[in-house]
Amino acid sequence: MADDHTHVQEFFTARAADWDARFPEDGPAFVTAVAALGLRPGDAVLDAGCGTGRALPALRAAVGPGGAVLGADLTAAMLESAVRAGRGGSGLLIQADAARLPLRTGVLDAVFAAGLISHLSRPGPDLAELARVVRPGGSLALFHPVGRAALAARHGRRLTDGDLRAEPNLRPLLARSGWHLTSYVDETSRFLALAERTG
Ligand SMILES: C[S@@+](CC[C@H](N)C(=O)[O-])C[C@H]1O[C@@H](n2cnc3c(N)ncnc32)[C@H](O)[C@@H]1O
């Protein structure tokens, strides 16, 4: 049976029109995070949960005109905002569930995912689906333009030991899903976990 994504779609549909205006200072952090993926000209990269496509220009700049950039998101309104912002020129936008990608196995060199992991209904299998579409040795960046503690404070909650993105939880979760965590940064101004596709 298909997952019910109604809640996620309603949440982001309500925020799509002013998503970029709410976080106007995030641009440089996206550029730095994309640089950490180590993309080369000609590479194929997916922005999973691309939203309004804030990472797409930096991804396109990294892979060049001969590369492939795909932005996938569940929420049509976020993709519509991406098009209005002119980001459709940086990559192909598709409405798709990151847990069921319409892509062949191993076709990508990398996946970039900003603000996605906390919204996944089954993080283990969903990260395994991201691993499926990436070639062995390819890369994953799990990014957020603020760190875990700052994000929790923004939402008025406290961080718990069970937090999915805490390193002791994330490392084994990634390992079970076809990824090896290679770098982990959680500071006020950013969260960035990098992983390499195993197998
Ligand atoms: C916090 S927003 C981040 C958007 C964008 N990456 C950014 O940083 O501006 C999370 C996005 O993930 C999308 N999303 C959530 N679950 C998803 C899934 N299973 N597959 C694809 N997109 C998903 C939402 O629709 C939303 O646009």
XYZ file of C-alpha atoms and ligand atoms in Angstrom, residues 5 8 12 19 30 49-51 54 73-75 78 96-98 114-116 119-120, ligand 1:
48
model
C 1.920 11.689 2.628
C 3.688 16.379 4.730
C 4.624 22.286 2.905
C 9.520 29.450 1.827
C 23.789 25.738 0.482
C 13.107 16.753 -1.231
C 14.307 19.714 -3.298
C 11.423 21.940 -2.213
C 17.366 26.338 -3.364
C 9.721 16.516 -4.166
C 6.404 15.174 -2.920
C 4.717 18.566 -2.715
C 6.980 23.562 -3.501
C 8.091 11.987 -6.678
C 8.477 10.221 -3.350
C 12.122 9.861 -2.327
C 18.371 19.297 2.702
C 15.823 19.177 5.492
C 14.473 15.842 4.263
C 10.181 14.035 7.253
C 10.768 10.479 6.044
C 12.180 21.211 5.040
S 11.702 21.151 3.355
C 13.262 21.397 2.568
C 13.153 21.841 1.147
C 14.499 22.146 0.472
N 15.338 20.983 0.426
C 15.197 23.280 1.197
O 16.132 23.004 1.961
O 14.787 24.419 1.011
C 11.424 19.394 3.127
C 10.920 19.054 1.721
O 10.916 17.632 1.605
C 9.771 17.250 0.911
N 9.505 15.845 1.247
C 9.135 15.337 2.441
N 9.046 13.990 2.371
C 9.390 13.658 1.092
C 9.499 12.434 0.395
N 9.226 11.252 0.980
N 9.887 12.452 -0.895
C 10.152 13.623 -1.535
N 10.054 14.827 -0.913
C 9.686 14.843 0.385
C 8.705 18.228 1.338
O 7.642 18.296 0.415
C 9.513 19.522 1.419
O 9.492 20.238 0.214
